[in-house]
PDB file of C-alpha atoms in Angstrom:
ATOM      1  CA  MET P1027     -14.791  -2.433  56.903  1.00 53.00           C
ATOM      2  CA  SER P1028     -17.929  -1.439  55.043  1.00 55.00           C
ATOM      3  CA  ALA P1029     -20.646  -3.848  54.046  1.00 60.00           C
ATOM      4  CA  THR P1030     -21.119  -4.530  50.350  1.00 64.00           C
ATOM      5  CA  PRO P1031     -24.339  -2.864  49.199  1.00 66.00           C
ATOM      6  CA  THR P1032     -26.950  -5.322  48.004  1.00 72.00           C
ATOM      7  CA  MET P1033     -28.810  -4.802  44.788  1.00 73.00           C
ATOM      8  CA  PRO P1034     -32.568  -4.867  45.137  1.00 73.00           C
ATOM      9  CA  LEU P1035     -34.177  -7.879  43.506  1.00 71.00           C
ATOM     10  CA  PRO P1036     -36.148  -7.149  40.357  1.00 75.00           C
ATOM     11  CA  PRO P1037     -39.898  -7.512  40.766  1.00 79.00           C
ATOM     12  CA  PRO P1038     -41.265 -10.907  39.772  1.00 84.00           C
ATOM     13  CA  GLU P1039     -42.380 -11.169  36.169  1.00 91.00           C
ATOM     14  CA  PHE P1040     -45.684 -12.825  37.147  1.00 94.00           C
ATOM     15  CA  SER P1041     -46.712 -11.705  40.594  1.00 94.00           C
ATOM     16  CA  ARG P1042     -49.964 -12.622  42.323  1.00 94.00           C
ATOM     17  CA  PRO P1043     -49.521 -11.977  46.067  1.00 92.00           C
ATOM     18  CA  PHE P1044     -52.047 -13.336  48.553  1.00 89.00           C
ATOM     19  CA  ASP P1045     -52.326 -12.403  52.228  1.00 88.00           C
ATOM     20  CA  THR P1046     -52.288 -15.663  54.174  1.00 84.00           C
ATOM     21  CA  GLY P1047     -53.590 -13.922  57.306  1.00 80.00           C
ATOM     22  CA  ILE P1048     -57.096 -13.704  55.857  1.00 71.00           C
ATOM     23  CA  LEU P1049     -56.940 -16.941  53.932  1.00 67.00           C
ATOM     24  CA  GLY P1050     -59.519 -19.660  54.143  1.00 76.00           C
ATOM     25  CA  ARG P1051     -60.123 -22.176  51.402  1.00 86.00           C
ATOM     26  CA  LYS P1052     -59.976 -20.184  48.168  1.00 89.00           C
ATOM     27  CA  ALA P1053     -60.060 -21.148  44.495  1.00 93.00           C
ATOM     28  CA  VAL P1054     -57.970 -18.908  42.285  1.00 93.00           C
ATOM     29  CA  GLN P1055     -57.461 -18.741  38.520  1.00 97.00           C
ATOM     30  CA  LEU P1056     -54.277 -17.158  37.242  1.00 96.00           C
ATOM     31  CA  THR P1057     -53.495 -16.012  33.696  1.00 98.00           C
ATOM     32  CA  ALA P1058     -50.213 -14.345  32.671  1.00 97.00           C
ATOM     33  CA  SER P1059     -50.667 -11.266  30.485  1.00 97.00           C
ATOM     34  CA  ALA P1060     -48.822 -10.893  27.187  1.00 98.00           C
ATOM     35  CA  GLU P1061     -46.292  -8.627  28.914  1.00 97.00           C
ATOM     36  CA  GLU P1062     -45.802 -11.134  31.727  1.00 97.00           C
ATOM     37  CA  CYS P1063     -45.337 -13.952  29.203  1.00 98.00           C
ATOM     38  CA  ALA P1064     -42.680 -11.856  27.367  1.00 97.00           C
ATOM     39  CA  ALA P1065     -40.875 -11.191  30.677  1.00 97.00           C
ATOM     40  CA  LEU P1066     -40.996 -14.882  31.608  1.00 97.00           C
ATOM     41  CA  ALA P1067     -39.574 -15.822  28.152  1.00 97.00           C
ATOM     42  CA  GLN P1068     -36.653 -13.466  28.799  1.00 96.00           C
ATOM     43  CA  ARG P1069     -36.120 -14.848  32.322  1.00 95.00           C
ATOM     44  CA  PHE P1070     -36.015 -18.458  31.115  1.00 96.00           C
ATOM     45  CA  ASP P1071     -34.173 -17.708  27.823  1.00 96.00           C
ATOM     46  CA  LEU P1072     -37.082 -18.882  25.669  1.00 97.00           C
ATOM     47  CA  VAL P1073     -38.124 -17.694  22.219  1.00 97.00           C
ATOM     48  CA  ARG P1074     -41.552 -16.898  23.691  1.00 97.00           C
ATOM     49  CA  VAL P1075     -44.139 -18.012  26.237  1.00 98.00           C
ATOM     50  CA  ASP P1076     -47.473 -18.445  24.525  1.00 98.00           C
ATOM     51  CA  HIS P1077     -49.519 -18.823  27.684  1.00 98.00           C
ATOM     52  CA  LEU P1078     -49.275 -19.598  31.405  1.00 98.00           C
ATOM     53  CA  THR P1079     -52.418 -20.295  33.373  1.00 98.00           C
ATOM     54  CA  ALA P1080     -53.206 -22.055  36.607  1.00 97.00           C
ATOM     55  CA  ASP P1081     -56.275 -23.231  38.514  1.00 97.00           C
ATOM     56  CA  ILE P1082     -55.242 -23.290  42.159  1.00 95.00           C
ATOM     57  CA  VAL P1083     -56.896 -23.973  45.488  1.00 94.00           C
ATOM     58  CA  LEU P1084     -55.281 -22.316  48.475  1.00 92.00           C
ATOM     59  CA  ASP P1085     -56.099 -23.657  51.945  1.00 92.00           C
ATOM     60  CA  ARG P1086     -54.852 -23.309  55.470  1.00 88.00           C
ATOM     61  CA  THR P1087     -53.789 -26.639  56.977  1.00 86.00           C
ATOM     62  CA  ASP P1088     -52.302 -27.644  60.326  1.00 84.00           C
ATOM     63  CA  ARG P1089     -48.839 -27.679  58.685  1.00 83.00           C
ATOM     64  CA  GLY P1090     -49.092 -24.405  56.723  1.00 87.00           C
ATOM     65  CA  ILE P1091     -50.678 -23.050  53.523  1.00 90.00           C
ATOM     66  CA  SER P1092     -51.344 -25.602  50.784  1.00 92.00           C
ATOM     67  CA  LEU P1093     -51.413 -24.670  47.131  1.00 93.00           C
ATOM     68  CA  ILE P1094     -52.863 -27.406  44.975  1.00 95.00           C
ATOM     69  CA  GLY P1095     -53.930 -27.257  41.353  1.00 96.00           C
ATOM     70  CA  ILE P1096     -53.012 -27.496  37.675  1.00 97.00           C
ATOM     71  CA  MET P1097     -50.567 -25.368  35.707  1.00 97.00           C
ATOM     72  CA  ASP P1098     -51.017 -25.106  31.950  1.00 98.00           C
ATOM     73  CA  ALA P1099     -48.253 -23.530  29.830  1.00 98.00           C
ATOM     74  CA  ALA P1100     -46.997 -23.416  26.283  1.00 98.00           C
ATOM     75  CA  TRP P1101     -43.754 -21.947  25.024  1.00 98.00           C
ATOM     76  CA  VAL P1102     -41.251 -22.013  22.183  1.00 98.00           C
ATOM     77  CA  GLN P1103     -37.592 -22.628  22.905  1.00 97.00           C
ATOM     78  CA  ALA P1104     -34.529 -23.138  20.778  1.00 95.00           C
ATOM     79  CA  CYS P1105     -33.523 -26.744  20.030  1.00 91.00           C
ATOM     80  CA  ALA P1106     -30.405 -27.498  22.091  1.00 89.00           C
ATOM     81  CA  VAL P1107     -28.626 -28.824  18.987  1.00 87.00           C
ATOM     82  CA  SER P1108     -29.940 -27.108  15.856  1.00 88.00           C
ATOM     83  CA  GLY P1109     -31.298 -23.887  17.349  1.00 88.00           C
ATOM     84  CA  GLU P1110     -34.613 -24.322  15.500  1.00 93.00           C
ATOM     85  CA  ASP P1111     -37.812 -23.173  17.197  1.00 94.00           C
ATOM     86  CA  LEU P1112     -39.316 -26.012  19.211  1.00 95.00           C
ATOM     87  CA  ALA P1113     -42.866 -25.763  20.538  1.00 96.00           C
ATOM     88  CA  GLN P1114     -43.359 -27.210  24.002  1.00 97.00           C
ATOM     89  CA  ALA P1115     -46.340 -27.495  26.353  1.00 97.00           C
ATOM     90  CA  VAL P1116     -47.110 -28.812  29.809  1.00 97.00           C
ATOM     91  CA  LYS P1117     -50.253 -29.346  31.824  1.00 97.00           C
ATOM     92  CA  SER P1118     -49.063 -30.524  35.184  1.00 95.00           C
ATOM     93  CA  PRO P1119     -50.235 -30.827  38.773  1.00 95.00           C
ATOM     94  CA  VAL P1120     -48.870 -28.392  41.333  1.00 94.00           C
ATOM     95  CA  ASP P1121     -48.723 -29.364  44.995  1.00 94.00           C
ATOM     96  CA  LEU P1122     -46.884 -26.930  47.272  1.00 93.00           C
ATOM     97  CA  LEU P1123     -46.952 -26.474  51.030  1.00 93.00           C
ATOM     98  CA  TYR P1124     -45.770 -23.175  52.489  1.00 91.00           C
ATOM     99  CA  VAL P1125     -44.478 -23.773  56.024  1.00 90.00           C
ATOM    100  CA  ARG P1126     -43.086 -21.280  58.496  1.00 80.00           C
ATOM    101  CA  GLU P1127     -39.545 -21.910  59.631  1.00 72.00           C
ATOM    102  CA  GLN P1128     -39.081 -22.119  63.397  1.00 64.00           C
ATOM    103  CA  PRO P1129     -36.339 -19.833  64.758  1.00 62.00           C
ATOM    104  CA  GLY P1130     -33.088 -21.731  64.865  1.00 60.00           C
ATOM    105  CA  GLN P1131     -34.627 -24.645  62.954  1.00 54.00           C
ATOM    106  CA  PRO P1132     -34.352 -24.354  59.190  1.00 56.00           C
ATOM    107  CA  LEU P1133     -36.721 -26.365  57.038  1.00 52.00           C
ATOM    108  CA  GLU P1134     -35.720 -30.001  57.207  1.00 56.00           C
ATOM    109  CA  GLU P1135     -34.301 -31.539  54.105  1.00 53.00           C
ATOM    110  CA  ILE P1136     -36.385 -34.595  53.404  1.00 48.00           C
ATOM    111  CA  GLU P1137     -36.642 -36.990  50.492  1.00 48.00           C
ATOM    112  CA  LEU P1138     -39.913 -36.481  48.688  1.00 43.00           C
ATOM    113  CA  GLU P1139     -41.744 -39.235  46.915  1.00 48.00           C
ATOM    114  CA  SER P1140     -43.296 -38.416  43.521  1.00 43.00           C
ATOM    115  CA  GLY P1141     -46.702 -37.920  45.145  1.00 49.00           C
ATOM    116  CA  ASP P1142     -45.468 -35.615  47.904  1.00 57.00           C
ATOM    117  CA  CYS P1143     -45.793 -31.874  47.838  1.00 65.00           C
ATOM    118  CA  ASP P1144     -42.846 -29.503  47.654  1.00 81.00           C
ATOM    119  CA  LEU P1145     -42.103 -27.492  50.760  1.00 85.00           C
ATOM    120  CA  MET P1146     -41.696 -23.720  50.457  1.00 84.00           C
ATOM    121  CA  PRO P1147     -40.699 -21.307  53.192  1.00 83.00           C
ATOM    122  CA  LEU P1148     -43.478 -19.045  54.521  1.00 84.00           C
ATOM    123  CA  GLU P1149     -41.756 -15.738  55.204  1.00 83.00           C
ATOM    124  CA  GLY P1150     -44.263 -13.206  56.418  1.00 82.00           C
ATOM    125  CA  PRO P1151     -48.000 -13.063  55.816  1.00 85.00           C
ATOM    126  CA  VAL P1152     -47.874 -12.925  51.974  1.00 88.00           C
ATOM    127  CA  ILE P1153     -47.180 -15.680  49.433  1.00 90.00           C
ATOM    128  CA  ASP P1154     -46.761 -14.973  45.750  1.00 92.00           C
ATOM    129  CA  ILE P1155     -48.528 -17.744  43.849  1.00 93.00           C
ATOM    130  CA  GLY P1156     -47.709 -16.139  40.522  1.00 95.00           C
ATOM    131  CA  GLU P1157     -44.006 -16.522  41.325  1.00 94.00           C
ATOM    132  CA  ALA P1158     -44.677 -20.099  42.438  1.00 94.00           C
ATOM    133  CA  MET P1159     -46.212 -20.794  38.998  1.00 96.00           C
ATOM    134  CA  ALA P1160     -43.284 -19.046  37.268  1.00 96.00           C
ATOM    135  CA  GLN P1161     -40.883 -21.335  39.167  1.00 94.00           C
ATOM    136  CA  SER P1162     -43.021 -24.384  38.256  1.00 95.00           C
ATOM    137  CA  LEU P1163     -42.761 -23.296  34.606  1.00 96.00           C
ATOM    138  CA  GLY P1164     -38.985 -22.991  34.920  1.00 95.00           C
ATOM    139  CA  LEU P1165     -38.762 -26.529  36.341  1.00 94.00           C
ATOM    140  CA  SER P1166     -40.874 -27.839  33.429  1.00 95.00           C
ATOM    141  CA  ILE P1167     -38.470 -26.587  30.770  1.00 96.00           C
ATOM    142  CA  ASN P1168     -36.091 -29.205  29.389  1.00 95.00           C
ATOM    143  CA  PRO P1169     -32.885 -27.283  28.634  1.00 93.00           C
ATOM    144  CA  TYR P1170     -31.713 -30.127  26.384  1.00 92.00           C
ATOM    145  CA  ALA P1171     -34.870 -30.495  24.289  1.00 91.00           C
ATOM    146  CA  THR P1172     -34.145 -31.397  20.688  1.00 89.00           C
ATOM    147  CA  GLY P1173     -36.230 -31.063  17.551  1.00 88.00           C
ATOM    148  CA  PRO P1174     -36.513 -33.008  14.296  1.00 87.00           C
ATOM    149  CA  LYS P1175     -33.494 -31.270  12.716  1.00 85.00           C
ATOM    150  CA  ALA P1176     -31.125 -32.163  15.589  1.00 83.00           C
ATOM    151  CA  LYS P1177     -29.856 -35.373  13.911  1.00 85.00           C
ATOM    152  CA  GLN P1178     -29.024 -33.466  10.721  1.00 84.00           C
ATOM    153  CA  ALA P1179     -27.207 -30.782  12.717  1.00 82.00           C
ATOM    154  CA  ARG P1180     -25.194 -33.424  14.572  1.00 81.00           C
ATOM    155  CA  THR P1181     -24.269 -35.115  11.288  1.00 82.00           C
ATOM    156  CA  ARG P1182     -23.153 -31.807   9.713  1.00 84.00           C
ATOM    157  CA  ALA P1183     -21.017 -31.149  12.804  1.00 80.00           C
ATOM    158  CA  GLY P1184     -19.457 -34.632  12.612  1.00 80.00           C
ATOM    159  CA  ILE P1185     -21.041 -35.825  15.866  1.00 80.00           C
ATOM    160  CA  LEU P1186     -21.912 -39.519  15.841  1.00 67.00           C
ATOM    161  CA  ASP P1187     -25.296 -40.641  17.108  1.00 61.00           C
ATOM    162  CA  GLU P1188     -24.103 -43.174  19.677  1.00 55.00           C
ATOM    163  CA  SER P1189     -27.581 -44.615  20.080  1.00 56.00           C
ATOM    164  CA  ALA P1190     -27.439 -45.798  16.476  1.00 53.00           C
ATOM    165  CA  VAL P1191     -24.028 -47.506  16.704  1.00 55.00           C
ATOM    166  CA  GLY P1192     -23.867 -48.534  20.352  1.00 56.00           C
ATOM    167  CA  ALA P1193     -22.639 -46.801  23.467  1.00 54.00           C
ATOM    168  CA  PHE P1194     -19.136 -48.273  23.235  1.00 62.00           C
ATOM    169  CA  ALA P1195     -18.532 -47.774  19.499  1.00 60.00           C
ATOM    170  CA  GLY P1196     -16.585 -44.574  20.155  1.00 61.00           C
ATOM    171  CA  LEU P1197     -14.287 -46.341  22.587  1.00 61.00           C
ATOM    172  CA  ALA P1198     -13.752 -49.225  20.126  1.00 62.00           C
ATOM    173  CA  ALA P1199     -12.793 -46.759  17.382  1.00 60.00           C
ATOM    174  CA  LEU P1200     -10.342 -45.046  19.794  1.00 61.00           C
ATOM    175  CA  LYS P1201      -8.825 -48.388  20.768  1.00 62.00           C
ATOM    176  CA  ASP P1202      -8.293 -49.218  17.071  1.00 61.00           C
ATOM    177  CA  LYS P1203      -6.597 -45.838  16.515  1.00 63.00           C
ATOM    178  CA  LEU P1204      -4.257 -46.387  19.438  1.00 69.00           C
ATOM    179  CA  GLY P1205      -3.324 -49.837  18.203  1.00 64.00           C
ATOM    180  CA  GLY P1206      -4.790 -51.648  21.174  1.00 58.00           C
TER     181      GLY P1206
END
């Protein structure tokens, strides 16, 4: 039986590798180029990414490598209902901790509070903080974002706005149709 060949992973769209072996406390500013923004837009199925920047402080701690800072991004995505262009932006804190897995002991799954950092596996001496920011961008995107024309599009499609008539109005109408 032969092993199925694996496809190599495509290179990250926004890559900024750092060698953790020589890392002390280091402040880093990241800015995605126009080409990187276009590639990120394609990756996340966006109309475009206008900008992605981050001000990050990397530091070695007793638990691993901490990455703390602020990510600032703006993009345009299609409204989930009408398809119209919808401008979005986020300026959010980033708090990651890269920790090395111990052999035979995968990273523990723990419940994080809103103020806790996210745990990332530290595999080898290099971390890619550009990819970490790309993933943070992906988590910031609301796939169900709607714009000002969404209500009109729903009306044209015959979809009731349940928030305007009550959550159980549809069930009441169905009950009336069924003669109940």
